[in-house]
Amino acid sequence: MDPVIRSIRADEWPAVKELRLAGLQDPVAHLAFLETYQEAVAKPDSFWRERAAGAAEGVLERQQFVAVESGGRWVGSVVVLVEEAEAEGALGGVSEVRQGHLVGVFVRPEWRGRGVTERLFAYALEWAWEVAAVERVRLFVHERNSRAEGFYRKIGFVPSGESVPVPGDPGARELEFVMKRP
């Protein structure tokens, strides 16, 4: 049975924490996330409560979507951050338009290749266009994360030509991919 895709609720912080920690243990986590497992596991429960409340259903500045299998286990997630026009974005730079910024993409290995990531992105993009009313959606991908880059291209993201240094590794680059409002 396919997982249900939905927004998180503020009281689901333990599941937010568990899925994030699982993602940070993935073999390509060093390319996909800007924190380590050791950093995340050391954070107090108050951090995870605030994180969940700040991206829960009804919040308009950001929204976390999860894929939940029938037994209640979370199997994937993506977060949409809303970046206002003329304001500095999450990884720097200033956009001329209101935009969504996708972060925290993770699907458990046993669910990859089964359409879960596509469904998560469809929900996230629909929310970005319809609820947040953004003009474009962007994401960044590490220049060596070819698996993720291939997926983003497949679903319609295109390179913008912009890049930023990877925090903590100035010799590496995060490449910006964008999708304009349909």
PDB file of C-alpha atoms in Angstrom:
ATOM      1  CA  MET A   1       0.000   0.000   0.000  1.00  0.00           C
ATOM      2  CA  ASP A   2       1.281   3.453  -0.910  1.00  0.00           C
ATOM      3  CA  PRO A   3       2.191   5.799   1.925  1.00  0.00           C
ATOM      4  CA  VAL A   4      -0.100   8.756   2.656  1.00  0.00           C
ATOM      5  CA  ILE A   5       1.451  12.159   1.937  1.00  0.00           C
ATOM      6  CA  ARG A   6       0.497  14.957   4.322  1.00  0.00           C
ATOM      7  CA  SER A   7       1.718  17.945   6.321  1.00  0.00           C
ATOM      8  CA  ILE A   8       3.165  17.317   9.740  1.00  0.00           C
ATOM      9  CA  ARG A   9       1.465  18.363  12.979  1.00  0.00           C
ATOM     10  CA  ALA A  10       3.272  20.312  15.701  1.00  0.00           C
ATOM     11  CA  ASP A  11       2.941  17.463  18.218  1.00  0.00           C
ATOM     12  CA  GLU A  12       4.769  15.042  15.919  1.00  0.00           C
ATOM     13  CA  TRP A  13       8.224  16.303  16.881  1.00  0.00           C
ATOM     14  CA  PRO A  14       9.474  12.816  17.938  1.00  0.00           C
ATOM     15  CA  ALA A  15       8.828  11.533  14.399  1.00  0.00           C
ATOM     16  CA  VAL A  16      10.448  14.666  12.917  1.00  0.00           C
ATOM     17  CA  LYS A  17      13.540  13.927  15.002  1.00  0.00           C
ATOM     18  CA  GLU A  18      13.601  10.193  14.202  1.00  0.00           C
ATOM     19  CA  LEU A  19      13.315  10.692  10.431  1.00  0.00           C
ATOM     20  CA  ARG A  20      15.946  13.454  10.396  1.00  0.00           C
ATOM     21  CA  LEU A  21      18.375  11.285  12.342  1.00  0.00           C
ATOM     22  CA  ALA A  22      17.716   8.397   9.939  1.00  0.00           C
ATOM     23  CA  GLY A  23      18.435  10.707   7.002  1.00  0.00           C
ATOM     24  CA  LEU A  24      21.676  11.871   8.560  1.00  0.00           C
ATOM     25  CA  GLN A  25      22.854   8.253   8.705  1.00  0.00           C
ATOM     26  CA  ASP A  26      22.351   7.741   4.953  1.00  0.00           C
ATOM     27  CA  PRO A  27      25.608   7.021   3.068  1.00  0.00           C
ATOM     28  CA  VAL A  28      25.277  10.280   1.063  1.00  0.00           C
ATOM     29  CA  ALA A  29      24.176  12.433   4.014  1.00  0.00           C
ATOM     30  CA  HIS A  30      27.486  14.325   3.858  1.00  0.00           C
ATOM     31  CA  LEU A  31      26.473  15.500   0.361  1.00  0.00           C
ATOM     32  CA  ALA A  32      22.785  16.067   1.040  1.00  0.00           C
ATOM     33  CA  PHE A  33      22.604  17.762   4.444  1.00  0.00           C
ATOM     34  CA  LEU A  34      24.418  20.660   6.064  1.00  0.00           C
ATOM     35  CA  GLU A  35      24.629  19.030   9.490  1.00  0.00           C
ATOM     36  CA  THR A  36      25.956  15.776  10.848  1.00  0.00           C
ATOM     37  CA  TYR A  37      24.233  13.045  12.814  1.00  0.00           C
ATOM     38  CA  GLN A  38      26.387  13.913  15.830  1.00  0.00           C
ATOM     39  CA  GLU A  39      25.264  17.564  15.716  1.00  0.00           C
ATOM     40  CA  ALA A  40      21.590  16.672  15.356  1.00  0.00           C
ATOM     41  CA  VAL A  41      21.442  13.934  17.987  1.00  0.00           C
ATOM     42  CA  ALA A  42      22.947  16.331  20.556  1.00  0.00           C
ATOM     43  CA  LYS A  43      20.091  18.840  20.163  1.00  0.00           C
ATOM     44  CA  PRO A  44      17.572  19.022  23.023  1.00  0.00           C
ATOM     45  CA  ASP A  45      13.929  18.005  22.626  1.00  0.00           C
ATOM     46  CA  SER A  46      12.980  21.707  22.742  1.00  0.00           C
ATOM     47  CA  PHE A  47      14.782  22.165  19.410  1.00  0.00           C
ATOM     48  CA  TRP A  48      12.747  19.366  17.813  1.00  0.00           C
ATOM     49  CA  ARG A  49       9.488  20.722  19.263  1.00  0.00           C
ATOM     50  CA  GLU A  50      10.214  24.158  17.789  1.00  0.00           C
ATOM     51  CA  ARG A  51      11.277  22.646  14.472  1.00  0.00           C
ATOM     52  CA  ALA A  52       8.017  20.701  14.154  1.00  0.00           C
ATOM     53  CA  ALA A  53       5.834  23.618  15.266  1.00  0.00           C
ATOM     54  CA  GLY A  54       7.554  25.926  12.780  1.00  0.00           C
ATOM     55  CA  ALA A  55       6.812  23.684   9.784  1.00  0.00           C
ATOM     56  CA  ALA A  56       3.460  22.205  10.766  1.00  0.00           C
ATOM     57  CA  GLU A  57       0.119  22.278   9.007  1.00  0.00           C
ATOM     58  CA  GLY A  58      -1.218  25.832   8.849  1.00  0.00           C
ATOM     59  CA  VAL A  59       2.181  27.569   9.015  1.00  0.00           C
ATOM     60  CA  LEU A  60       2.671  29.755   5.936  1.00  0.00           C
ATOM     61  CA  GLU A  61       6.430  30.453   6.167  1.00  0.00           C
ATOM     62  CA  ARG A  62       7.395  26.805   5.772  1.00  0.00           C
ATOM     63  CA  GLN A  63       5.758  23.426   5.504  1.00  0.00           C
ATOM     64  CA  GLN A  64       7.074  19.905   6.055  1.00  0.00           C
ATOM     65  CA  PHE A  65       5.462  17.097   4.100  1.00  0.00           C
ATOM     66  CA  VAL A  66       5.875  13.447   5.055  1.00  0.00           C
ATOM     67  CA  ALA A  67       5.088  10.084   3.549  1.00  0.00           C
ATOM     68  CA  VAL A  68       3.514   7.827   6.193  1.00  0.00           C
ATOM     69  CA  GLU A  69       3.114   4.085   5.684  1.00  0.00           C
ATOM     70  CA  SER A  70       0.012   2.292   6.940  1.00  0.00           C
ATOM     71  CA  GLY A  71       1.579   1.389  10.304  1.00  0.00           C
ATOM     72  CA  GLY A  72       2.355   5.034  11.008  1.00  0.00           C
ATOM     73  CA  ARG A  73       6.089   4.947  10.250  1.00  0.00           C
ATOM     74  CA  TRP A  74       7.386   7.988   8.385  1.00  0.00           C
ATOM     75  CA  VAL A  75       9.257   6.920   5.247  1.00  0.00           C
ATOM     76  CA  GLY A  76      10.102  10.237   3.606  1.00  0.00           C
ATOM     77  CA  SER A  77      10.004  13.986   3.899  1.00  0.00           C
ATOM     78  CA  VAL A  78      10.566  17.302   2.162  1.00  0.00           C
ATOM     79  CA  VAL A  79      10.343  20.851   3.549  1.00  0.00           C
ATOM     80  CA  VAL A  80       9.332  24.007   1.657  1.00  0.00           C
ATOM     81  CA  LEU A  81      10.775  27.269   2.982  1.00  0.00           C
ATOM     82  CA  VAL A  82       9.143  30.447   1.688  1.00  0.00           C
ATOM     83  CA  GLU A  83      11.642  33.156   0.761  1.00  0.00           C
ATOM     84  CA  GLU A  84      10.289  36.647   0.219  1.00  0.00           C
ATOM     85  CA  ALA A  85      11.300  38.802  -2.759  1.00  0.00           C
ATOM     86  CA  GLU A  86      14.203  41.139  -2.016  1.00  0.00           C
ATOM     87  CA  ALA A  87      15.106  39.219   1.174  1.00  0.00           C
ATOM     88  CA  GLU A  88      18.176  37.059   1.693  1.00  0.00           C
ATOM     89  CA  GLY A  89      17.493  33.366   1.064  1.00  0.00           C
ATOM     90  CA  ALA A  90      18.375  30.403   3.263  1.00  0.00           C
ATOM     91  CA  LEU A  91      21.720  29.836   1.510  1.00  0.00           C
ATOM     92  CA  GLY A  92      22.336  33.486   0.698  1.00  0.00           C
ATOM     93  CA  GLY A  93      21.522  35.520  -2.359  1.00  0.00           C
ATOM     94  CA  VAL A  94      18.517  37.738  -2.898  1.00  0.00           C
ATOM     95  CA  SER A  95      15.678  36.754  -5.230  1.00  0.00           C
ATOM     96  CA  GLU A  96      13.631  39.237  -7.204  1.00  0.00           C
ATOM     97  CA  VAL A  97      10.535  37.076  -6.706  1.00  0.00           C
ATOM     98  CA  ARG A  98       8.799  35.289  -3.850  1.00  0.00           C
ATOM     99  CA  GLN A  99      10.041  31.714  -4.033  1.00  0.00           C
ATOM    100  CA  GLY A 100       9.907  28.342  -2.367  1.00  0.00           C
ATOM    101  CA  HIS A 101      13.113  26.614  -1.344  1.00  0.00           C
ATOM    102  CA  LEU A 102      13.007  22.817  -0.969  1.00  0.00           C
ATOM    103  CA  VAL A 103      15.238  21.379   1.745  1.00  0.00           C
ATOM    104  CA  GLY A 104      15.550  18.279   3.910  1.00  0.00           C
ATOM    105  CA  VAL A 105      14.687  15.813   1.141  1.00  0.00           C
ATOM    106  CA  PHE A 106      14.934  12.233   2.400  1.00  0.00           C
ATOM    107  CA  VAL A 107      13.246   8.935   1.576  1.00  0.00           C
ATOM    108  CA  ARG A 108      14.212   5.731   3.363  1.00  0.00           C
ATOM    109  CA  PRO A 109      16.220   3.432   1.064  1.00  0.00           C
ATOM    110  CA  GLU A 110      13.577   0.681   0.958  1.00  0.00           C
ATOM    111  CA  TRP A 111      11.036   3.182  -0.435  1.00  0.00           C
ATOM    112  CA  ARG A 112      13.263   4.726  -3.117  1.00  0.00           C
ATOM    113  CA  GLY A 113      12.306   4.056  -6.718  1.00  0.00           C
ATOM    114  CA  ARG A 114       8.673   3.408  -5.767  1.00  0.00           C
ATOM    115  CA  GLY A 115       7.234   6.850  -6.527  1.00  0.00           C
ATOM    116  CA  VAL A 116       7.329   8.205  -2.969  1.00  0.00           C
ATOM    117  CA  THR A 117       9.769  11.015  -3.749  1.00  0.00           C
ATOM    118  CA  GLU A 118       7.724  12.050  -6.777  1.00  0.00           C
ATOM    119  CA  ARG A 119       4.560  12.177  -4.661  1.00  0.00           C
ATOM    120  CA  LEU A 120       6.285  14.169  -1.903  1.00  0.00           C
ATOM    121  CA  PHE A 121       7.497  16.683  -4.479  1.00  0.00           C
ATOM    122  CA  ALA A 122       4.046  16.895  -6.090  1.00  0.00           C
ATOM    123  CA  TYR A 123       2.474  17.811  -2.728  1.00  0.00           C
ATOM    124  CA  ALA A 124       5.271  20.242  -1.877  1.00  0.00           C
ATOM    125  CA  LEU A 125       5.045  21.957  -5.258  1.00  0.00           C
ATOM    126  CA  GLU A 126       1.252  22.169  -5.145  1.00  0.00           C
ATOM    127  CA  TRP A 127       1.460  23.798  -1.699  1.00  0.00           C
ATOM    128  CA  ALA A 128       4.155  26.201  -2.927  1.00  0.00           C
ATOM    129  CA  TRP A 129       2.106  27.277  -5.974  1.00  0.00           C
ATOM    130  CA  GLU A 130      -1.391  27.269  -4.469  1.00  0.00           C
ATOM    131  CA  VAL A 131      -0.995  28.124  -0.772  1.00  0.00           C
ATOM    132  CA  ALA A 132       2.309  30.004  -0.554  1.00  0.00           C
ATOM    133  CA  ALA A 133       1.729  31.611  -3.988  1.00  0.00           C
ATOM    134  CA  VAL A 134       5.402  31.597  -4.973  1.00  0.00           C
ATOM    135  CA  GLU A 135       6.651  32.445  -8.458  1.00  0.00           C
ATOM    136  CA  ARG A 136       9.341  29.784  -8.543  1.00  0.00           C
ATOM    137  CA  VAL A 137      10.754  26.956  -6.458  1.00  0.00           C
ATOM    138  CA  ARG A 138      14.440  26.301  -6.022  1.00  0.00           C
ATOM    139  CA  LEU A 139      16.691  23.769  -4.391  1.00  0.00           C
ATOM    140  CA  PHE A 140      20.395  23.223  -4.075  1.00  0.00           C
ATOM    141  CA  VAL A 141      22.248  19.991  -4.779  1.00  0.00           C
ATOM    142  CA  HIS A 142      25.875  19.187  -4.024  1.00  0.00           C
ATOM    143  CA  GLU A 143      27.895  19.028  -7.224  1.00  0.00           C
ATOM    144  CA  ARG A 144      28.842  15.398  -6.445  1.00  0.00           C
ATOM    145  CA  ASN A 145      25.288  14.210  -5.654  1.00  0.00           C
ATOM    146  CA  SER A 146      24.494  12.910  -9.132  1.00  0.00           C
ATOM    147  CA  ARG A 147      21.617  10.676  -7.953  1.00  0.00           C
ATOM    148  CA  ALA A 148      19.723  13.650  -6.527  1.00  0.00           C
ATOM    149  CA  GLU A 149      20.572  15.854  -9.493  1.00  0.00           C
ATOM    150  CA  GLY A 150      19.207  13.241 -11.880  1.00  0.00           C
ATOM    151  CA  PHE A 151      15.937  13.035  -9.953  1.00  0.00           C
ATOM    152  CA  TYR A 152      15.509  16.820  -9.855  1.00  0.00           C
ATOM    153  CA  ARG A 153      16.065  17.074 -13.604  1.00  0.00           C
ATOM    154  CA  LYS A 154      13.630  14.212 -14.240  1.00  0.00           C
ATOM    155  CA  ILE A 155      10.780  16.006 -12.459  1.00  0.00           C
ATOM    156  CA  GLY A 156      11.387  19.315 -14.215  1.00  0.00           C
ATOM    157  CA  PHE A 157      13.974  21.318 -12.283  1.00  0.00           C
ATOM    158  CA  VAL A 158      16.629  23.009 -14.405  1.00  0.00           C
ATOM    159  CA  PRO A 159      20.018  24.435 -13.429  1.00  0.00           C
ATOM    160  CA  SER A 160      19.909  28.202 -12.921  1.00  0.00           C
ATOM    161  CA  GLY A 161      23.649  28.588 -13.452  1.00  0.00           C
ATOM    162  CA  GLU A 162      24.033  29.858  -9.875  1.00  0.00           C
ATOM    163  CA  SER A 163      26.007  28.070  -7.177  1.00  0.00           C
ATOM    164  CA  VAL A 164      27.190  28.675  -3.628  1.00  0.00           C
ATOM    165  CA  PRO A 165      30.110  27.263  -1.660  1.00  0.00           C
ATOM    166  CA  VAL A 166      29.288  24.355   0.609  1.00  0.00           C
ATOM    167  CA  PRO A 167      29.424  25.619   4.201  1.00  0.00           C
ATOM    168  CA  GLY A 168      32.520  24.162   5.836  1.00  0.00           C
ATOM    169  CA  ASP A 169      33.951  23.067   2.456  1.00  0.00           C
ATOM    170  CA  PRO A 170      34.612  26.161   0.328  1.00  0.00           C
ATOM    171  CA  GLY A 171      36.204  24.037  -2.421  1.00  0.00           C
ATOM    172  CA  ALA A 172      32.862  22.305  -3.097  1.00  0.00           C
ATOM    173  CA  ARG A 173      29.748  23.852  -4.635  1.00  0.00           C
ATOM    174  CA  GLU A 174      25.978  23.553  -4.169  1.00  0.00           C
ATOM    175  CA  LEU A 175      24.253  23.987  -7.542  1.00  0.00           C
ATOM    176  CA  GLU A 176      20.930  25.816  -7.721  1.00  0.00           C
ATOM    177  CA  PHE A 177      18.071  24.189  -9.651  1.00  0.00           C
ATOM    178  CA  VAL A 178      14.794  26.013 -10.271  1.00  0.00           C
ATOM    179  CA  MET A 179      11.275  25.431 -11.489  1.00  0.00           C
ATOM    180  CA  LYS A 180       9.066  28.339 -12.506  1.00  0.00           C
ATOM    181  CA  ARG A 181       5.390  28.514 -11.666  1.00  0.00           C
ATOM    182  CA  PRO A 182       3.378  26.653 -14.325  1.00  0.00           C
TER     183      PRO A 182
END
